[in-house]
PDB file of C-alpha atoms and ligand atoms in Angstrom:
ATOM      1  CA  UNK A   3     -41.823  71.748 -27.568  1.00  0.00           C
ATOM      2  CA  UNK A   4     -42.234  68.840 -25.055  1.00  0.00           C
ATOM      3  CA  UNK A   5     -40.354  71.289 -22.717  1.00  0.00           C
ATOM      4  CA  UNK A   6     -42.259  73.869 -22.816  1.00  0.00           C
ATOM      5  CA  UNK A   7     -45.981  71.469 -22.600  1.00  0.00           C
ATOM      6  CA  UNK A   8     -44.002  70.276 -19.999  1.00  0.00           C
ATOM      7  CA  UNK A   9     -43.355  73.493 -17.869  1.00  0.00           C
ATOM      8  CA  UNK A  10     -46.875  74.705 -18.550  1.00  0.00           C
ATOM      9  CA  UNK A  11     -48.687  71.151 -17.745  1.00  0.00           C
ATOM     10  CA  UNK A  12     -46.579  71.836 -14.258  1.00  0.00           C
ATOM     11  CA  UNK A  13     -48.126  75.499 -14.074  1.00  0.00           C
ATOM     12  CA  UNK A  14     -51.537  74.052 -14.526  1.00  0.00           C
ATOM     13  CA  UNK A  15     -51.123  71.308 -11.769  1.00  0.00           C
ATOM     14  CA  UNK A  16     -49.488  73.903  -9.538  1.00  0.00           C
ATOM     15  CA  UNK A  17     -52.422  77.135 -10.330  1.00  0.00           C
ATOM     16  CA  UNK A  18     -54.961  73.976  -9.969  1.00  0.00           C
ATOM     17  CA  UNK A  19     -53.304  73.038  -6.352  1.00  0.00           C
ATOM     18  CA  UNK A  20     -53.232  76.620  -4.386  1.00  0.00           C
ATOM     19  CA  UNK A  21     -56.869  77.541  -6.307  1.00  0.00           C
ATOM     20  CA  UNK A  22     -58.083  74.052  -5.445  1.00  0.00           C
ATOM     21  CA  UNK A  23     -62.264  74.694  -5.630  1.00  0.00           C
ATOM     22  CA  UNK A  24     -64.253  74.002  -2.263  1.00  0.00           C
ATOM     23  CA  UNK A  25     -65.324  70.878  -2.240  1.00  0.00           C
ATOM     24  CA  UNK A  26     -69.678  69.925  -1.754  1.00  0.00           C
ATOM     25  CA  UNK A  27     -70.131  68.683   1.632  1.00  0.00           C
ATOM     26  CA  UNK A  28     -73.711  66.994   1.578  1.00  0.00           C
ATOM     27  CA  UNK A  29     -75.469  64.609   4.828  1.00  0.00           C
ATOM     28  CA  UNK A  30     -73.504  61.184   5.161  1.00  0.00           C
ATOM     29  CA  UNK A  31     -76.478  59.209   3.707  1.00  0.00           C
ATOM     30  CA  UNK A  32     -77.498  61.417   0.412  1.00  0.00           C
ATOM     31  CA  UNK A  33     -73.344  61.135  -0.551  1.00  0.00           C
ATOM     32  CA  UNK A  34     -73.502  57.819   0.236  1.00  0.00           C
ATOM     33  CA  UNK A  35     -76.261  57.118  -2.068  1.00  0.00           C
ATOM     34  CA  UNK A  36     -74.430  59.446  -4.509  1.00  0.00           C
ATOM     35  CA  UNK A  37     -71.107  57.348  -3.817  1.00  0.00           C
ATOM     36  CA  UNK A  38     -73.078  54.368  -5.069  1.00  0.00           C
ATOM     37  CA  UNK A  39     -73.823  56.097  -8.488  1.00  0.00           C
ATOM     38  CA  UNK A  40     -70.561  57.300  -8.960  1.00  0.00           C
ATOM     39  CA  UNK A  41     -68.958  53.819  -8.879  1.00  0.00           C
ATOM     40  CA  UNK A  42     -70.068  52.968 -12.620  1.00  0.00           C
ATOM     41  CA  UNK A  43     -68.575  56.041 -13.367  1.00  0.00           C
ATOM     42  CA  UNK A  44     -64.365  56.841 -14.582  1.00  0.00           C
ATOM     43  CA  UNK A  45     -62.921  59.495 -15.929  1.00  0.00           C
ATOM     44  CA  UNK A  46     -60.100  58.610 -18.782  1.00  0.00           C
ATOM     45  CA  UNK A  47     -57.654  61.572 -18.568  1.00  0.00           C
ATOM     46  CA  UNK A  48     -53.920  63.194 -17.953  1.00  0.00           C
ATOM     47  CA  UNK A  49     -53.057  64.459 -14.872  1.00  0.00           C
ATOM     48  CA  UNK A  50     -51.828  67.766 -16.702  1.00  0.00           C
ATOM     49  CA  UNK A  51     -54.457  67.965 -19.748  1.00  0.00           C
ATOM     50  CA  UNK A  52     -56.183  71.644 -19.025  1.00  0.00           C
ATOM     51  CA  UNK A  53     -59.615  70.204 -20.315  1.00  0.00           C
ATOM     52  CA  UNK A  54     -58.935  66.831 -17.674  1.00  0.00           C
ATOM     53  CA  UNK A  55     -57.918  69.716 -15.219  1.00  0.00           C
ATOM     54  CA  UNK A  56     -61.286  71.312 -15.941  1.00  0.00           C
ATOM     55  CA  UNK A  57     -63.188  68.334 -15.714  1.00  0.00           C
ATOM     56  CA  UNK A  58     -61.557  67.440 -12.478  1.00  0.00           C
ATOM     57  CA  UNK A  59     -62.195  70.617 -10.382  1.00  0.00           C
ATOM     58  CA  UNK A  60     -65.977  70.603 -11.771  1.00  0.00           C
ATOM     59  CA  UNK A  61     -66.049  67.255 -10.119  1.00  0.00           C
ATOM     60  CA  UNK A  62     -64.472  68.511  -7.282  1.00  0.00           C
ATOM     61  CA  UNK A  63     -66.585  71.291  -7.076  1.00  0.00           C
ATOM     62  CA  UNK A  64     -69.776  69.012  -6.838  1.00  0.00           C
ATOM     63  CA  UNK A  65     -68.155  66.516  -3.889  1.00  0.00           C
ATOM     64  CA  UNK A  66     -68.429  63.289  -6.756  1.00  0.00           C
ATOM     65  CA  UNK A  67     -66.092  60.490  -6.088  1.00  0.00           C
ATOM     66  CA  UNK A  68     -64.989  59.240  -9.427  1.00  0.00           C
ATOM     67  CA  UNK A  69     -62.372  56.989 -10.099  1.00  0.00           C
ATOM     68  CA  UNK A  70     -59.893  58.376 -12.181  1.00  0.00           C
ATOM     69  CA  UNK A  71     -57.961  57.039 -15.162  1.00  0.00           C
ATOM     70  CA  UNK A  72     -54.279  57.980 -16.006  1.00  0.00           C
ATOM     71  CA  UNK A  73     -54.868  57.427 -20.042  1.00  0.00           C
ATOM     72  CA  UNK A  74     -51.230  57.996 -20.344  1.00  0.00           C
ATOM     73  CA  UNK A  75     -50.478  54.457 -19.396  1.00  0.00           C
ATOM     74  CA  UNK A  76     -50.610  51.788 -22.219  1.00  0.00           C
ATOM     75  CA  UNK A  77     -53.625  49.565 -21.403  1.00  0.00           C
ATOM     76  CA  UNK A  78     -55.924  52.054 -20.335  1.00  0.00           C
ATOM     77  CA  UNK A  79     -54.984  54.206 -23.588  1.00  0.00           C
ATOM     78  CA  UNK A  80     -55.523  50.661 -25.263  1.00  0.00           C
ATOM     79  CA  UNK A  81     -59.265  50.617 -23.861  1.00  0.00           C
ATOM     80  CA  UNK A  82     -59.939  54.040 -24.503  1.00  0.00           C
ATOM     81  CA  UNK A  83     -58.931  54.223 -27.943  1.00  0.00           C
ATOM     82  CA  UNK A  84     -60.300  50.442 -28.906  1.00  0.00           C
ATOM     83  CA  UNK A  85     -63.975  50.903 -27.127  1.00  0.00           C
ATOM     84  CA  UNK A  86     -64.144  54.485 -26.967  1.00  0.00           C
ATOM     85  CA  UNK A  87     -63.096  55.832 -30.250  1.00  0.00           C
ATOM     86  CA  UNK A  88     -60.689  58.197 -29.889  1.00  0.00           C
ATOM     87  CA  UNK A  89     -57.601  58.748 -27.351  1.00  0.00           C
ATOM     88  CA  UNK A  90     -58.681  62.098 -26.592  1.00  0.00           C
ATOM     89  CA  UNK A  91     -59.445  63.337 -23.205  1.00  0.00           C
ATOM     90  CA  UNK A  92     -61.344  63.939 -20.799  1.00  0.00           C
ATOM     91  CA  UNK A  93     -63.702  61.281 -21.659  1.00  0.00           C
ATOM     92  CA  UNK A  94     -66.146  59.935 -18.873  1.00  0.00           C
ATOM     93  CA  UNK A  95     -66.720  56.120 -18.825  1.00  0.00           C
ATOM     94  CA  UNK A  96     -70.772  55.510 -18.304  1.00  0.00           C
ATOM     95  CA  UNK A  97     -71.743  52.049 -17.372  1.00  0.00           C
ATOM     96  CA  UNK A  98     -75.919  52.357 -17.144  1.00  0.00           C
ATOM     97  CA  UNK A  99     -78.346  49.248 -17.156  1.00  0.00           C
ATOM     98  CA  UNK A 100     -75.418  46.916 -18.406  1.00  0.00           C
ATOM     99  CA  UNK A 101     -74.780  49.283 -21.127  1.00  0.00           C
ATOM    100  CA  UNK A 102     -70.921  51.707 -21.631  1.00  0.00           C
ATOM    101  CA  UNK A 103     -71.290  54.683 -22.947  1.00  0.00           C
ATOM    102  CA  UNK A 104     -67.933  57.005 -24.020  1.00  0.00           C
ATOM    103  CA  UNK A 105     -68.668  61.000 -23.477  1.00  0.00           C
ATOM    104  CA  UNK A 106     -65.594  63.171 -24.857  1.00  0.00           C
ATOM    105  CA  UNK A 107     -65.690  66.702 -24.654  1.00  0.00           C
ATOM    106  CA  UNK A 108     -64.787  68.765 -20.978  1.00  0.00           C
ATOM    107  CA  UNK A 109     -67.964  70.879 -21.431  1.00  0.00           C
ATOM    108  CA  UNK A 110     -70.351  67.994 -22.258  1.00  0.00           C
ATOM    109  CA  UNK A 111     -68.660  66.287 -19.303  1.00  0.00           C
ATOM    110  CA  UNK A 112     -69.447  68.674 -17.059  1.00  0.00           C
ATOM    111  CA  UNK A 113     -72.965  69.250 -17.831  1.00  0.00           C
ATOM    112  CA  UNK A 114     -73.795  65.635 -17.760  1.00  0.00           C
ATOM    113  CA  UNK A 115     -72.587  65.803 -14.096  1.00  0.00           C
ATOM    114  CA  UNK A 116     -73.916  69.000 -13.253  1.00  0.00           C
ATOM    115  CA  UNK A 117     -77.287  67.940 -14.672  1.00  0.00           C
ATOM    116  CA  UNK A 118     -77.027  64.486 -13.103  1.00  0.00           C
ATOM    117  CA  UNK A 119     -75.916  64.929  -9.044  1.00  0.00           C
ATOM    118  CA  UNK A 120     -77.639  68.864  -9.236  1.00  0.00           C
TER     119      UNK A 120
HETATM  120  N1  GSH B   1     -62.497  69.862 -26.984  1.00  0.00           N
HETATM  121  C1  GSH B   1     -61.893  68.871 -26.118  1.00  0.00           C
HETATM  122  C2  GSH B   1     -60.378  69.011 -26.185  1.00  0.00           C
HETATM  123  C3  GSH B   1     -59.651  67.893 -25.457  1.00  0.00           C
HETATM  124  C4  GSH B   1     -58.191  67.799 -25.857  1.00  0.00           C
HETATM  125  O1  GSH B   1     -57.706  68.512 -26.746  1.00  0.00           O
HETATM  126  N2  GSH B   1     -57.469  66.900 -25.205  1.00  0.00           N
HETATM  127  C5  GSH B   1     -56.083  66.647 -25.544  1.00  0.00           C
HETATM  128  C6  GSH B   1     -55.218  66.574 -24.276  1.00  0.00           C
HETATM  129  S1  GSH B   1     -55.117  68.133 -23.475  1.00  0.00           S
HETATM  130  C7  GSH B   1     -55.980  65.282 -26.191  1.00  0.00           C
HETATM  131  O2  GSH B   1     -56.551  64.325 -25.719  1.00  0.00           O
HETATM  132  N3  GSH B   1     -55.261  65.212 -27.321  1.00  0.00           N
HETATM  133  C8  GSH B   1     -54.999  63.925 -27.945  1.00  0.00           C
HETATM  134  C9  GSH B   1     -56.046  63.553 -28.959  1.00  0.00           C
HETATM  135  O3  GSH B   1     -56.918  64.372 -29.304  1.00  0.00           O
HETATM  136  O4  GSH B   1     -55.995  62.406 -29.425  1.00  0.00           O
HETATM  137  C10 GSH B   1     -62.443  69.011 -24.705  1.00  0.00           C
HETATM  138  O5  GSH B   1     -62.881  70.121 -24.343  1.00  0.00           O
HETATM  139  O6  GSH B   1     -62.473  68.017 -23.974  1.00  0.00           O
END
């Protein structure tokens, strides 16, 4: 089994690679100011999770700059799991007015974003 989520998780990174989205060019100064946004945002995820993959081209898609989180290593699963709630991802790390917020869920994600940096 970990073979074959192994092979596919490679098929995924490889489809996601030569189908890579185009990425949102915008004027130096608005993606600057968007830049500046984006820092008190990170996205917990694998680099092979189809939902993170999802997540990730969406961001893509819209030009963001979001740091990215490899939950698969210890501490960071640690955090997730401890603060968050749950070790699933995607989940998108919101840090607004002094206040975290945890949003699981690819599609929520994505909307948030979409809704957000329009
Ligand atoms: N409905 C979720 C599904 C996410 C999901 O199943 N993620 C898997 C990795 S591909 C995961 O984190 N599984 C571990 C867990 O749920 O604790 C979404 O769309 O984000």
């Amino acid at each position: 089994m970990f073979v074959v989520r192994w092979i596919l998780g490679r098929i995924i990174l490889l489809l996601n690679f030569v189908f890579a989205p185009k990425k949102r060019q915008r004027p130096v100064a608005e993606q600057n100011k968007i830049d500046e946004q984006t820092q008190s945002l990170s996205l917990y995820q694998y680099a092979a999770c189809p939902f993170c993959v999802k997540v990730r081209r969406a961001i893509r898609r819209q030009g963001l700059n979001i740091a990215l989180v490899d939950a698969k290593q210890a501490e960071h699963q640690k955090t997730l799991t401890e603060l968050g709630g749950k070790t699933m991802v995607p989940c998108l790390r919101i840090e607004e007015a002094g206040e975290v917020k945890w949003m699981y869920e690819s599609s929520d994600i994505i909307n948030y974003l979409n809704q957000r940096f329009a």
